[in-house]
Coordinates of C-alpha atoms in Angstrom, one line a residue:
M1 CA 0.0 0.0 0.0
K2 CA 1.7 3.2 -1.2
V3 CA 0.0 5.4 1.4
E4 CA 1.4 3.1 4.2
K5 CA 5.0 3.5 2.9
L6 CA 4.7 7.2 2.7
L7 CA 3.2 7.6 6.2
S8 CA 5.9 5.4 7.7
K9 CA 8.5 8.0 6.5
V10 CA 6.7 11.0 8.0
D11 CA 8.4 12.2 11.2
R12 CA 6.4 12.4 14.4
S13 CA 7.5 16.0 14.9
S14 CA 6.1 17.1 11.5
K15 CA 4.8 20.6 11.2
R16 CA 1.1 21.4 11.1
S17 CA 1.3 21.9 7.3
M18 CA 2.3 18.3 6.8
I19 CA -0.5 17.0 9.0
D20 CA -3.0 19.2 7.1
A21 CA -1.7 17.7 3.9
L22 CA -2.4 14.2 5.2
R23 CA -6.1 15.0 6.0
P24 CA -7.5 13.7 2.6
S25 CA -5.8 10.4 3.3
M26 CA -7.0 10.4 6.9
R27 CA -10.6 10.9 5.8
A28 CA -10.3 8.2 3.1
L29 CA -9.0 5.6 5.5
I30 CA -12.0 5.7 7.8
K31 CA -14.5 5.2 5.1
D32 CA -16.6 2.0 5.7
G33 CA -15.6 0.5 2.3
L34 CA -12.0 0.2 3.5
S35 CA -12.2 -0.3 7.3
K36 CA -15.0 -2.9 6.9
H37 CA -13.5 -4.6 3.8
S38 CA -14.2 -8.3 3.4
D39 CA -10.5 -9.0 2.7
V40 CA -8.7 -9.3 6.1
D41 CA -5.4 -8.3 4.6
V42 CA -6.9 -5.1 3.3
K43 CA -8.3 -4.3 6.7
V44 CA -4.9 -4.9 8.3
A45 CA -3.3 -2.6 5.7
V46 CA -5.8 0.1 6.5
A47 CA -5.2 -0.4 10.2
S48 CA -1.5 -0.1 9.6
C49 CA -2.0 3.2 7.8
I50 CA -4.2 4.5 10.6
S51 CA -1.6 3.3 13.2
E52 CA 1.0 5.4 11.5
I53 CA -1.3 8.4 11.6
T54 CA -1.8 8.0 15.3
R55 CA 2.0 8.0 15.6
I56 CA 2.4 11.2 13.6
T57 CA -0.4 13.1 15.5
A58 CA 0.4 11.8 19.0
P59 CA -0.4 12.8 21.7
D60 CA -3.4 14.2 19.9
A61 CA -6.1 11.9 18.5
P62 CA -6.4 12.2 14.7
Y63 CA -10.2 11.8 14.6
D64 CA -13.2 12.8 16.6
D65 CA -14.4 10.6 19.5
N66 CA -16.9 8.4 17.5
Q67 CA -14.4 7.9 14.7
I68 CA -11.5 7.1 17.0
R69 CA -13.7 4.4 18.7
D70 CA -14.1 2.7 15.3
V71 CA -10.4 3.2 14.7
F72 CA -9.5 1.3 17.8
K73 CA -12.0 -1.4 17.1
L74 CA -10.1 -2.0 13.8
I75 CA -6.7 -1.8 15.4
V76 CA -7.6 -4.2 18.2
S77 CA -9.1 -6.6 15.7
T78 CA -5.6 -6.9 14.1
F79 CA -4.1 -8.3 17.3
E80 CA -6.2 -11.4 17.1
G81 CA -4.0 -12.7 14.3
L82 CA -0.7 -12.3 16.0
G83 CA -0.5 -16.0 16.8
D84 CA -0.1 -16.9 13.1
Q85 CA 3.4 -16.0 12.0
S86 CA 2.8 -17.5 8.6
S87 CA 0.1 -15.0 7.8
R88 CA 0.8 -12.5 5.0
S89 CA -0.2 -9.7 7.3
Y90 CA 1.8 -10.9 10.3
A91 CA 4.5 -8.2 9.9
K92 CA 1.9 -5.5 9.7
R93 CA 0.1 -6.7 12.7
A94 CA 3.3 -6.8 14.7
S95 CA 4.2 -3.3 13.5
I96 CA 0.7 -2.0 14.6
L97 CA 1.3 -3.4 18.0
E98 CA 4.7 -2.0 18.4
T99 CA 3.5 1.5 17.3
A100 CA 0.6 1.3 19.8
S101 CA 3.1 0.5 22.6
K102 CA 5.6 3.2 21.6
V103 CA 3.2 6.1 21.3
R104 CA 0.9 4.9 24.2
S105 CA -2.1 5.4 22.0
C106 CA -4.2 2.8 23.9
V107 CA -4.6 5.4 26.7
I108 CA -7.2 7.0 24.4
M109 CA -9.4 4.0 24.9
L110 CA -9.5 4.8 28.6
D111 CA -10.5 8.4 27.9
L112 CA -13.3 7.1 25.7
E113 CA -14.4 4.5 28.3
C114 CA -13.9 1.6 25.8
D115 CA -13.8 -0.9 28.6
A116 CA -15.1 -3.9 26.6
L117 CA -12.6 -3.2 23.9
I118 CA -9.8 -3.1 26.4
V119 CA -10.8 -6.5 27.7
E120 CA -11.0 -7.8 24.2
M121 CA -7.5 -6.5 23.5
F122 CA -6.1 -8.3 26.7
E123 CA -7.8 -11.5 25.5
H124 CA -6.2 -11.2 22.0
F125 CA -2.8 -10.7 23.6
L126 CA -3.0 -13.7 25.9
K127 CA -4.5 -16.0 23.4
S128 CA -2.1 -15.2 20.6
V129 CA 1.2 -14.8 22.4
R130 CA 3.8 -17.4 21.3
D131 CA 7.4 -18.3 22.1
Y132 CA 8.6 -16.6 18.9
H133 CA 7.2 -13.3 20.1
L134 CA 10.0 -12.6 22.7
D135 CA 11.9 -10.1 20.6
S136 CA 9.3 -7.3 20.3
V137 CA 5.7 -8.6 20.3
F138 CA 5.9 -10.0 23.8
P139 CA 7.3 -6.8 25.5
S140 CA 4.9 -4.6 23.5
M141 CA 1.9 -6.6 24.7
G142 CA 3.2 -6.4 28.3
S143 CA 3.9 -2.7 28.0
I144 CA 0.4 -1.9 26.7
M145 CA -1.4 -3.9 29.4
V146 CA 0.8 -2.4 32.2
L147 CA 0.1 1.1 30.8
V148 CA -3.6 0.6 30.6
I149 CA -3.7 -0.7 34.2
E150 CA -1.5 2.1 35.5
E151 CA -3.5 4.8 33.8
S152 CA -7.0 3.5 34.7
E153 CA -8.9 5.5 37.3
E154 CA -10.7 2.3 38.4
I155 CA -9.7 -1.2 37.6
P156 CA -12.8 -3.4 37.0
V157 CA -13.0 -7.1 37.6
E158 CA -13.6 -7.7 33.8
M159 CA -10.2 -6.2 33.0
L160 CA -8.4 -8.5 35.4
K161 CA -10.3 -11.7 34.4
P162 CA -8.1 -12.5 31.4
L163 CA -4.9 -12.1 33.5
L164 CA -6.2 -14.1 36.4
A165 CA -7.5 -16.9 34.1
R166 CA -3.9 -17.5 32.8
V167 CA -2.4 -17.8 36.3
K168 CA -4.9 -20.4 37.7
K169 CA -3.0 -23.4 38.9
D170 CA -5.5 -25.9 37.4
N171 CA -5.8 -24.2 34.0
T172 CA -3.9 -26.7 31.9
D173 CA -5.0 -25.1 28.6
V174 CA -2.9 -22.0 29.1
L175 CA 0.4 -21.8 27.1
P176 CA 3.4 -21.3 29.5
I177 CA 4.3 -18.1 27.6
A178 CA 0.8 -16.7 28.2
R179 CA 1.1 -17.5 31.9
N180 CA 4.5 -15.8 31.9
L181 CA 3.1 -12.7 30.2
S182 CA 0.3 -12.5 32.8
E183 CA 2.6 -12.9 35.7
R184 CA 4.9 -10.2 34.4
V185 CA 2.0 -7.7 34.0
L186 CA 0.8 -8.5 37.5
V187 CA 4.2 -8.0 39.0
K188 CA 4.9 -4.8 37.1
S189 CA 1.5 -3.4 38.0
A190 CA 1.6 -4.7 41.6
E191 CA 1.3 -1.4 43.4
R192 CA -1.6 -0.2 41.3
L193 CA -3.4 -3.6 41.5
K194 CA -3.0 -4.2 45.2
P195 CA -6.3 -2.6 46.2
Y196 CA -8.2 -4.4 43.4
L197 CA -6.8 -7.9 42.9
L198 CA -8.2 -9.5 46.1
L199 CA -11.6 -8.0 45.4
A200 CA -11.5 -9.4 41.9
V201 CA -10.5 -12.9 43.2
T202 CA -13.4 -12.8 45.7
A203 CA -15.9 -11.5 43.0
L204 CA -14.9 -14.4 40.8
G205 CA -15.7 -16.8 43.7
E206 CA -12.1 -18.0 44.0
S207 CA -9.5 -18.0 46.7
L208 CA -5.8 -17.0 46.5
D209 CA -4.8 -20.7 46.7
T210 CA -6.5 -21.1 43.2
Y211 CA -3.7 -19.0 41.6
T212 CA 0.1 -19.1 41.3
K213 CA 2.2 -17.3 43.9
V214 CA 2.2 -14.0 42.0
V215 CA -1.5 -13.2 42.9
S216 CA -1.0 -13.7 46.6
A217 CA 2.2 -11.7 46.4
V218 CA 0.4 -8.7 44.8
C219 CA -2.4 -8.9 47.3
K220 CA 0.1 -8.9 50.2
G221 CA 2.4 -6.4 48.8
T222 CA 5.3 -8.8 48.5
T223 CA 6.1 -8.6 44.9
A224 CA 9.6 -7.5 43.9
T225 CA 11.7 -6.3 41.0
N226 CA 15.1 -7.9 40.3
E227 CA 16.7 -5.1 42.3
N228 CA 14.9 -5.7 45.6
N229 CA 14.2 -9.4 45.5
D230 CA 14.6 -11.4 48.7
E231 CA 13.3 -14.7 50.2
N232 CA 10.0 -13.2 51.3
T233 CA 9.1 -11.8 47.9
Y234 CA 7.9 -13.0 44.6
G235 CA 8.8 -11.2 41.5
L236 CA 10.6 -11.0 38.1
Q237 CA 13.5 -13.2 39.3
E238 CA 11.1 -16.1 39.9
I239 CA 9.5 -15.6 36.6
E240 CA 12.8 -15.6 34.8
K241 CA 13.9 -18.7 36.7
K242 CA 10.8 -20.6 35.5
C243 CA 11.7 -19.6 32.0
L244 CA 15.2 -21.0 32.4
Q245 CA 13.7 -24.2 33.8
G246 CA 11.5 -24.5 30.7
Y247 CA 8.2 -23.6 32.2
C248 CA 7.5 -20.7 29.9
L249 CA 9.4 -21.5 26.8
R250 CA 9.1 -24.9 25.2

């Protein structure tokens, strides 16, 4: 897509005149005929172009509230296919994800109260993450989820359900890499999650014993980064150790 290549070359610090010159393309990209095209690869290409536009205009949103909601529905839908590395559109999907992480655009979904879409995005990440994602996709997924949690005024149970589901001890359907991603997000968001996580566990009718150590550690305030890890804490060192033992990568 020629537009996509041109947009990728536009610097984020571009002058207003450049952004004004992009407006015809911006309007064309959100027409239903493109954003709701029957060809999945076309929809991903459109999402990729719009992703570049969000990068160029950041921190300002490039569309009005109703339009940007539709834009994020399209962008989030592309994350569902990240588990298929053989897909023709895989590289574009990964690039959209990386851009969303770098420019922190997903915070706009919080401003627009797109709660259900955020939950859908978390589910896409945790269902599609694979071992071959460690270079950039894995950290981008984690960064986006941590950012959304940290920036949320309130953290509803629905937002935590996808993460908690992946750290249930008896959930044998979860890929180790998805469990690892969930644990990392919980540890990195521990301070923000502490007032909410036990309430979520209780609301789901579960007990702390249902989950791996990380949930109890967050609730008790005993998570740790690599720098302050000790025998009474659970944190990134333990997660890394499980990886080395083959529990998250196989």
